[in-house]
Short mmCIF file of C-alpha atoms in Angstrom, two decimals:
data_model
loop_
_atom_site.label_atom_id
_atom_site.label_comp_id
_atom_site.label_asym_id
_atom_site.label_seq_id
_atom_site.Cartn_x
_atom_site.Cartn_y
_atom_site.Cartn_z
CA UNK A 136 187.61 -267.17 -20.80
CA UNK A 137 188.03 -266.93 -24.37
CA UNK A 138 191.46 -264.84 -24.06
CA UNK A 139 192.71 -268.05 -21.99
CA UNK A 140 191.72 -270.42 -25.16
CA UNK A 141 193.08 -268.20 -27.69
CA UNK A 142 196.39 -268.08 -25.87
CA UNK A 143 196.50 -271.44 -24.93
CA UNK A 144 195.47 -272.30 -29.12
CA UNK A 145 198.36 -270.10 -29.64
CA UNK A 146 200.92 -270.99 -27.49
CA UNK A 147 200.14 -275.01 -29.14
CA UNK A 148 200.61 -273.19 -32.38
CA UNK A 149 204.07 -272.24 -31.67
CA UNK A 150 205.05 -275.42 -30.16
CA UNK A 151 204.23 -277.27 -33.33
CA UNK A 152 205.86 -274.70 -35.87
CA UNK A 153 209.10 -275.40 -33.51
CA UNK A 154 208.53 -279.24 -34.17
CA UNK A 155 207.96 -278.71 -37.78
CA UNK A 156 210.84 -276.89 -38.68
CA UNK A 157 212.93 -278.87 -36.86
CA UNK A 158 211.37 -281.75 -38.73
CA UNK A 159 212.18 -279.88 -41.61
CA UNK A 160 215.41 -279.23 -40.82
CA UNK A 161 216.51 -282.72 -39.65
CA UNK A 162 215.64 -283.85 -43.47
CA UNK A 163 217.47 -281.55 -44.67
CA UNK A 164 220.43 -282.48 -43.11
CA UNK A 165 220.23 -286.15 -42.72
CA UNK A 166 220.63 -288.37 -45.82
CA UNK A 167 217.47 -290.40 -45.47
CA UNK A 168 216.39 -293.06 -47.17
CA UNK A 169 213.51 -292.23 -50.07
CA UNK A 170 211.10 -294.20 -47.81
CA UNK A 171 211.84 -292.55 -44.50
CA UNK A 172 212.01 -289.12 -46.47
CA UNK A 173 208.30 -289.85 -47.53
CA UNK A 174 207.40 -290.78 -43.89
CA UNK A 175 208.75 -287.48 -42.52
CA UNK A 176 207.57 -285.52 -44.93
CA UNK A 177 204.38 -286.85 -44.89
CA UNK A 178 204.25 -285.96 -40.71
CA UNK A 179 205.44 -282.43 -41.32
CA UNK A 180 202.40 -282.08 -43.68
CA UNK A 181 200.57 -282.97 -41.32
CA UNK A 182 201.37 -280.95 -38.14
CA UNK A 183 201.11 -278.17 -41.02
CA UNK A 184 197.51 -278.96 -41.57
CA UNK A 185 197.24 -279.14 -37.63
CA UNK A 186 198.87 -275.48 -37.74
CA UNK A 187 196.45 -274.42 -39.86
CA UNK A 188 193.24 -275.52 -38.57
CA UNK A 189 194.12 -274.44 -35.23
CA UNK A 190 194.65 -271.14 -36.69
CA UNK A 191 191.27 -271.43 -38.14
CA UNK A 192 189.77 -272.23 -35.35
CA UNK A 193 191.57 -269.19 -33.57
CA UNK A 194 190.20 -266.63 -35.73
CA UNK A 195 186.84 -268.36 -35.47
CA UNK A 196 187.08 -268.02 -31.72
CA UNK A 197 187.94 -264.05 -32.17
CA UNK A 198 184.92 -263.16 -34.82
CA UNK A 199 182.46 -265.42 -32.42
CA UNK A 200 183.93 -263.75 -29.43
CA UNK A 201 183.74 -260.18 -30.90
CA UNK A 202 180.17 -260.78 -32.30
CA UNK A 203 178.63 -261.85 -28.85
CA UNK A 204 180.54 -259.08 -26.76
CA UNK A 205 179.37 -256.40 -29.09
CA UNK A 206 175.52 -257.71 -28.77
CA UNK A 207 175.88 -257.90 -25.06
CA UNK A 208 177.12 -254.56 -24.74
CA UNK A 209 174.39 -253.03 -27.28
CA UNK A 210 171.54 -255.31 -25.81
CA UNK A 211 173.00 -255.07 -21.27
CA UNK A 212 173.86 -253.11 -19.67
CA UNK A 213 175.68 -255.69 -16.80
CA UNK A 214 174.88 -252.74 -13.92
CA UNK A 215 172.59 -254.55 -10.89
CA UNK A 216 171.50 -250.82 -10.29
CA UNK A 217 171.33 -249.55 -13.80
CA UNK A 218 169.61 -253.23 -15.03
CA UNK A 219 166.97 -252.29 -12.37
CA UNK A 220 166.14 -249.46 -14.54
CA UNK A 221 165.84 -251.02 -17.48
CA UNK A 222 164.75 -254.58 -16.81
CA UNK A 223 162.51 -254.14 -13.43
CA UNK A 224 160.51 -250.73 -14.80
CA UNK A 225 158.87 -252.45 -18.34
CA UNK A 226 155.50 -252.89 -19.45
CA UNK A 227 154.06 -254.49 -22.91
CA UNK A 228 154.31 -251.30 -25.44
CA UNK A 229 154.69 -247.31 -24.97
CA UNK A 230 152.01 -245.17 -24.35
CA UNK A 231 152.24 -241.94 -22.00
CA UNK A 232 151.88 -243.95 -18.77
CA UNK A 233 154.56 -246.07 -19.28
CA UNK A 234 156.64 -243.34 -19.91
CA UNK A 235 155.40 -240.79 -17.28
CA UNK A 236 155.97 -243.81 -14.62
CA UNK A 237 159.75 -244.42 -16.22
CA UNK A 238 160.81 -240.78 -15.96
CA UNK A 239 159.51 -240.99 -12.11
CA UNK A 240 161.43 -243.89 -11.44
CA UNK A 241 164.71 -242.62 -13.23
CA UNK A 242 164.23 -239.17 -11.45
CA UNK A 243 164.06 -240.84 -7.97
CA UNK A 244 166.82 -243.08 -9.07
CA UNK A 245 169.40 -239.85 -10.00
CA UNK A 246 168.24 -237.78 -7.23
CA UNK A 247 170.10 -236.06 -4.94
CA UNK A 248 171.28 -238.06 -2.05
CA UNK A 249 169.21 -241.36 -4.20
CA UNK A 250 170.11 -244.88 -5.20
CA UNK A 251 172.76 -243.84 -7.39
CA UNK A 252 174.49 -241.48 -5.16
CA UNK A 253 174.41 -244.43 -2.15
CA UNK A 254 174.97 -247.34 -4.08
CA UNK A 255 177.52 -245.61 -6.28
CA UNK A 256 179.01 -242.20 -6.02
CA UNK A 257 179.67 -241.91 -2.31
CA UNK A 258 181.33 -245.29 -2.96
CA UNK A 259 183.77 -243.88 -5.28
CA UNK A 260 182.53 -246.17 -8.53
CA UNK A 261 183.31 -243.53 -11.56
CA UNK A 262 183.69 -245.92 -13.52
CA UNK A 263 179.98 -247.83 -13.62
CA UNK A 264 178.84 -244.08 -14.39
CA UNK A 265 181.18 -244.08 -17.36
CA UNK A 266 179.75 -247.59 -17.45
CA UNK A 267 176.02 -246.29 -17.97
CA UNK A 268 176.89 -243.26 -20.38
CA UNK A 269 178.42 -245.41 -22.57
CA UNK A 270 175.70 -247.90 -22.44
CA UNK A 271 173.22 -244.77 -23.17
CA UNK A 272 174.88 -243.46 -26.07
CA UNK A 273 174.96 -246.85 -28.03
CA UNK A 274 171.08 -246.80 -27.35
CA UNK A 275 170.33 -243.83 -28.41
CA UNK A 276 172.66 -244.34 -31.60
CA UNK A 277 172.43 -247.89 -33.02
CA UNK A 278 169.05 -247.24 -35.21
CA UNK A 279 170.81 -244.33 -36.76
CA UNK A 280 174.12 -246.63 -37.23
CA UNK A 281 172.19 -249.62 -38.24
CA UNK A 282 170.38 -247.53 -40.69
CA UNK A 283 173.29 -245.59 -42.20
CA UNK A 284 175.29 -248.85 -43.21
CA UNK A 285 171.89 -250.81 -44.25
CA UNK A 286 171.44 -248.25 -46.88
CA UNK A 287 175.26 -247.48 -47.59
CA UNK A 288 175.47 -251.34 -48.24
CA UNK A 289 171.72 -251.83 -49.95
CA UNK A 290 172.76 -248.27 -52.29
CA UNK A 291 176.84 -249.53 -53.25
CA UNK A 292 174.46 -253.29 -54.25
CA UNK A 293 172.32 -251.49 -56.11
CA UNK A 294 174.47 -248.79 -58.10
CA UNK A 295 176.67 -252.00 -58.81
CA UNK A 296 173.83 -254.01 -60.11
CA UNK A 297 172.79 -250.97 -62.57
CA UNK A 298 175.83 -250.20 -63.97
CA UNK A 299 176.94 -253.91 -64.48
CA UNK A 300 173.18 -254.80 -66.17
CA UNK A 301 172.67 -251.48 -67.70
CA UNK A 302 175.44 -249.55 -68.51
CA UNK A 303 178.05 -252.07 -68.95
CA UNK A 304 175.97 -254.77 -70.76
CA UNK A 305 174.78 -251.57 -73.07
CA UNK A 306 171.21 -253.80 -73.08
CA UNK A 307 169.49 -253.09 -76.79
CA UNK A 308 166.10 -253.74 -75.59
CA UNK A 309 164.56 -250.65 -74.70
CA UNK A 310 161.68 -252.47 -72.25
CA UNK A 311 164.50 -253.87 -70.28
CA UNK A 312 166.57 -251.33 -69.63
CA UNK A 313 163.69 -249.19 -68.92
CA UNK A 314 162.29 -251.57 -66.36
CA UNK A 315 165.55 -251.59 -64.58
CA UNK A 316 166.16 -247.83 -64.55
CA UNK A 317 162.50 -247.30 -63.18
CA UNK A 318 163.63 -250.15 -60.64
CA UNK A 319 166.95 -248.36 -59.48
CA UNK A 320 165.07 -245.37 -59.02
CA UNK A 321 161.80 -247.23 -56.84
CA UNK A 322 164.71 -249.15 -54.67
CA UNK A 323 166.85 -245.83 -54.13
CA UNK A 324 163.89 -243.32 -52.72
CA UNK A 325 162.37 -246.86 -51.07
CA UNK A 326 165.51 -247.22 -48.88
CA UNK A 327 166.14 -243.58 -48.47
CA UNK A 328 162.88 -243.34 -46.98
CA UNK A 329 162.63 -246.17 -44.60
CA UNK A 330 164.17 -244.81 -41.69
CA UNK A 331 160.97 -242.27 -41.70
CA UNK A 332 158.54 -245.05 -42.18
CA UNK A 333 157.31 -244.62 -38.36
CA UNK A 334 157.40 -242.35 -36.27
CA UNK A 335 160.22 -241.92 -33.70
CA UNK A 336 163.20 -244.63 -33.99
CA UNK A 337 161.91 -248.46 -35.01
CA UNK A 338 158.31 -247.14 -34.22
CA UNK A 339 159.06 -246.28 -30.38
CA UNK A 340 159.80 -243.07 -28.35
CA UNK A 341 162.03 -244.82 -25.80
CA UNK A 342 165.22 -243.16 -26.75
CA UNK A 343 163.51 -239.86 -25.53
CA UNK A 344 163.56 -241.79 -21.98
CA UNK A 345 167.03 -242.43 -22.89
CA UNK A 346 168.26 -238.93 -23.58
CA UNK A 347 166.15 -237.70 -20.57
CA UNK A 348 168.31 -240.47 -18.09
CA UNK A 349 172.16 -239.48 -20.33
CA UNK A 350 171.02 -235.48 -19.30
CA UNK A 351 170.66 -236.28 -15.34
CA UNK A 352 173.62 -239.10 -15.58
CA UNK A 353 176.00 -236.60 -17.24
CA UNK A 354 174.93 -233.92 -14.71
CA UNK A 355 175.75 -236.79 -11.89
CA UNK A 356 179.15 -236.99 -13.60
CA UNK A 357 179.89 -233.70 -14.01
CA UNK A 358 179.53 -232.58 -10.33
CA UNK A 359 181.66 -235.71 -9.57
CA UNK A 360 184.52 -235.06 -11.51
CA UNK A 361 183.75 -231.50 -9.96
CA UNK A 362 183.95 -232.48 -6.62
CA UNK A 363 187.12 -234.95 -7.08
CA UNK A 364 188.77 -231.58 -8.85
CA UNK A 365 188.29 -229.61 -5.94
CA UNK A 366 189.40 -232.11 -3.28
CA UNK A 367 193.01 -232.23 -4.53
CA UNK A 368 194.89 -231.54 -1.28
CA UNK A 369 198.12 -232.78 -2.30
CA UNK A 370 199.88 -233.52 -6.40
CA UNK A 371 202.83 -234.53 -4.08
CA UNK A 372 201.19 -237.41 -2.69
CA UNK A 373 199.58 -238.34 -6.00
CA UNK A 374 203.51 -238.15 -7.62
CA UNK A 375 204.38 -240.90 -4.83
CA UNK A 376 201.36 -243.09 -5.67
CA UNK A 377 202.45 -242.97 -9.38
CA UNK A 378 205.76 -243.80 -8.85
CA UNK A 379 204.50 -246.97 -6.72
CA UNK A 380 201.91 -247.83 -9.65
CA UNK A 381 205.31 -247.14 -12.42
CA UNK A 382 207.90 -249.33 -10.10
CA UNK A 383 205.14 -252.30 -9.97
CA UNK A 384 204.22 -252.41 -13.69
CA UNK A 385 207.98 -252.07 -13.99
CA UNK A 386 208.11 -255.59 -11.86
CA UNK A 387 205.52 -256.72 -13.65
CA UNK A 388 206.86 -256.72 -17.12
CA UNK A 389 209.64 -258.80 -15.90
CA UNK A 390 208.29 -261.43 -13.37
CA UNK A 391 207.83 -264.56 -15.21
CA UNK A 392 206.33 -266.27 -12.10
CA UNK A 393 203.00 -266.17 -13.14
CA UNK A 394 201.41 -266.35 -9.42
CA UNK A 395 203.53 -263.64 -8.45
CA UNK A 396 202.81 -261.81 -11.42
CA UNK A 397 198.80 -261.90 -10.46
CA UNK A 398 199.50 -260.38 -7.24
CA UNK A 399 201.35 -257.50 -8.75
CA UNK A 400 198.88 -257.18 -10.51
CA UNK A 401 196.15 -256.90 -8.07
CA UNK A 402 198.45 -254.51 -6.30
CA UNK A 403 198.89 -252.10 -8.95
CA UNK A 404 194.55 -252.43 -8.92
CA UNK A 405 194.75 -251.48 -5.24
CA UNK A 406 197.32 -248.76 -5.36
CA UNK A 407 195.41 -247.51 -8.22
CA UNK A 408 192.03 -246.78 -5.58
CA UNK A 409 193.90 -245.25 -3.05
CA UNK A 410 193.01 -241.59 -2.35
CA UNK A 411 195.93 -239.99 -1.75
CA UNK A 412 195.24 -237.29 -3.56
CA UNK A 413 192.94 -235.99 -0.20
CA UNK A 414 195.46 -236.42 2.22
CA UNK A 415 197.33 -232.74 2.59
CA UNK A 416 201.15 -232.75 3.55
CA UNK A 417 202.45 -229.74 6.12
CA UNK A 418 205.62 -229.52 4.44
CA UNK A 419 207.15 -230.70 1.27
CA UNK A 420 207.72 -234.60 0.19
CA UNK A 421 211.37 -234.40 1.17
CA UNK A 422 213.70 -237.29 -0.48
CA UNK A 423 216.44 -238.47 2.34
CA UNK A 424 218.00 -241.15 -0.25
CA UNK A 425 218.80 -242.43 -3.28
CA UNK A 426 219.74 -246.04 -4.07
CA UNK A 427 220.29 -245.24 -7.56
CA UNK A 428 218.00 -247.69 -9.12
CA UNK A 429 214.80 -245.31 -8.87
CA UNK A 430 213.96 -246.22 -5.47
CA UNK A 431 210.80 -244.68 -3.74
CA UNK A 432 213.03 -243.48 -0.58
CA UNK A 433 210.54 -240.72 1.35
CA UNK A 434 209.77 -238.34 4.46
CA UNK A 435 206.25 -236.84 4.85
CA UNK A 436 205.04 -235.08 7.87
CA UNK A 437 201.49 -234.27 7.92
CA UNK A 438 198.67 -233.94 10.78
CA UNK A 439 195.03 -233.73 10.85
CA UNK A 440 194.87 -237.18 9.04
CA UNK A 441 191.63 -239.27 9.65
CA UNK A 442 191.65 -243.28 10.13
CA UNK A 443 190.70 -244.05 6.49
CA UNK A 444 194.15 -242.09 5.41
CA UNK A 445 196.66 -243.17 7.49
CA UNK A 446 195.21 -246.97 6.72
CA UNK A 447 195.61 -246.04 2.70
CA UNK A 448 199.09 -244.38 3.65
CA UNK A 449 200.00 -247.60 5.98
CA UNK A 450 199.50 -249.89 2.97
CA UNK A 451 201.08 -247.99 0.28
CA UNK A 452 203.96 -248.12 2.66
CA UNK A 453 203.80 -251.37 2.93
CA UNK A 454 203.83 -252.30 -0.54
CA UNK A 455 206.91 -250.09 -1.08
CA UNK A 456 209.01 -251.90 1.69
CA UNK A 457 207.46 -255.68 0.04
CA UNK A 458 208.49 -254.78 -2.86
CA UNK A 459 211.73 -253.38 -2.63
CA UNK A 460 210.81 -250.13 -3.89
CA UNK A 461 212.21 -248.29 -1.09
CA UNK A 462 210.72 -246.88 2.42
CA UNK A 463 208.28 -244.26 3.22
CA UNK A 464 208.44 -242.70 6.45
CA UNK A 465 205.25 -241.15 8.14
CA UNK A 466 205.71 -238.70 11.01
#
């Protein structure tokens, strides 16, 4: 939503440094009088103005845009399954029940053959996992970030503030500058103690819950990317997939039909799912022809293919022959 208004903001922009400079230019090559000089000029100062507060209001719409995505993404996690996890299992502070009953919960979750393996791995979903360990690690980090640049920031104030009062100023008054060396000193130790104030981070032990669900989701991802690893059957078929995804970005880049270009688009998304990598070839990918433009001009023989592959092979071949890419022949 807000990429569509900073385009649109943008694309107005352009339009009206087209009109001003050709404004400008018309004045500059007409012989005007001094009254309709001071009329045009007056309008191209003010579709500058325009220009600029649009502009203004672009990079407002970036830094607001920026500032609520990053506190979504620390505060969210936009998972329905993960969100379960953290919004469903709560209670009112931390004690050892609460925490005994959250480890339960998050060990039936990741078990094996569980919620997550159903409602996400045997579906193929990677990507929410990489999702969730992302999530997990800015937990588990943002006291120790926040802290770090609060007492960077409070330290660079405060060394700046001494040597501008103290040091620069050369005060003669020995009370004073004493009081504000004793000061520096109180404020230094006093921030580079806070983050040990309480115990665990902010006063709460929750980011040990945190670590204990990153250890069994980074085990979960491990034996994924594992198990995709070992299921390779084919690169050949995984070279003709690539070449599909390469023609259609190809296509892509120079459709200017934006409809069309959406459904490229979605294509290359689709293409990108398939599984081809599983399906295993008898013989060599053997190429029968060459139009000379790159075209995707194939012969595979194969056998003990299941329903699910030959549907995946069926549509990439279908997109080829759409597309003018070239053919695909299955035998």
């Amino acid at each position: 939503m807000e990429k569509t208004i900073i385009k649109s903001v943008a694309k107005v922009i352009v339009l009206l440094l087209v009109i001003t400079s050709s404004l400008y230019a018309v004045l500059n090559a007409l012989q005007l009088e001094e009254i309709h000089t001071e009329i045009m000029m007056a309008i191209v100062y003010v579709l500058l103005i325009l220009i600029l507060m649009l502009g203004l209001m672009i990079i407002i719409l970036i830094v607001l845009s920026t500032i609520i995505s990053g506190v979504k993404n620390i505060k969210y996690c936009n998972d329905e399954i993960f969100r379960e996890i953290d919004e469903k299992w709560h209670t009112y502070s931390d004690n050892s029940g609460y925490f005994e009953r959250k480890i339960a919960i998050i060990g039936h979750y990741y078990s094996d053959g569980g919620i997550i393996d159903k409602k996400i791995v045997d579906k193929g979903q990677i990507i929410r996992l990489y999702d969730r360990l992302d999530y997990l690690e800015k937990q588990i980090s943002i006291w120790d970030e926040a802290m770090m640049y609060l007492v960077s920031m409070t330290l660079s104030v405060l060394a700046s503030e001494y040597c501008t009062n103290v040091l620069i100023k050369n005060y003669s008054n020995v009370l004073v500058e004493t009081i504000s060396v004793f000061a520096f000193i109180v404020a230094f130790f006093t921030i580079i103690v806070l983050k040990y104030k309480d115990k665990g981070k902010a006063g709460s032990y929750y980011y040990m819950i945190q670590r204990f669900e990153k250890r069994l989701l980074e085990e979960k991802i491990r034996n994924y990317e594992d198990a995709i690893a070992d299921s390779v059957q084919s690169i050949d078929m995984m070279m003709v997939q690539q070449n599909v995804i390469s023609d259609l970005i190809r296509l892509v880049k120079r459709e200017k039909n934006n409809r069309k270009k959406e459904r490229l688009e979605q294509e290359i998304i689709k293409v990108d799912k398939l599984k081809l990598y599983k399906i295993k070839i008898n013989d060599e990918i053997i190429k029968i022809s060459n139009s000379g433009e790159d075209q995707i001009d194939l012969e595979v023989k194969m056998d003990n293919i299941d329903d699910e592959q030959m549907e995946q092979l069926e549509y990439i071949k279908t997109i080829i022959i759409e597309n003018k890419l070239g053919n695909l022949i299955i035998k």
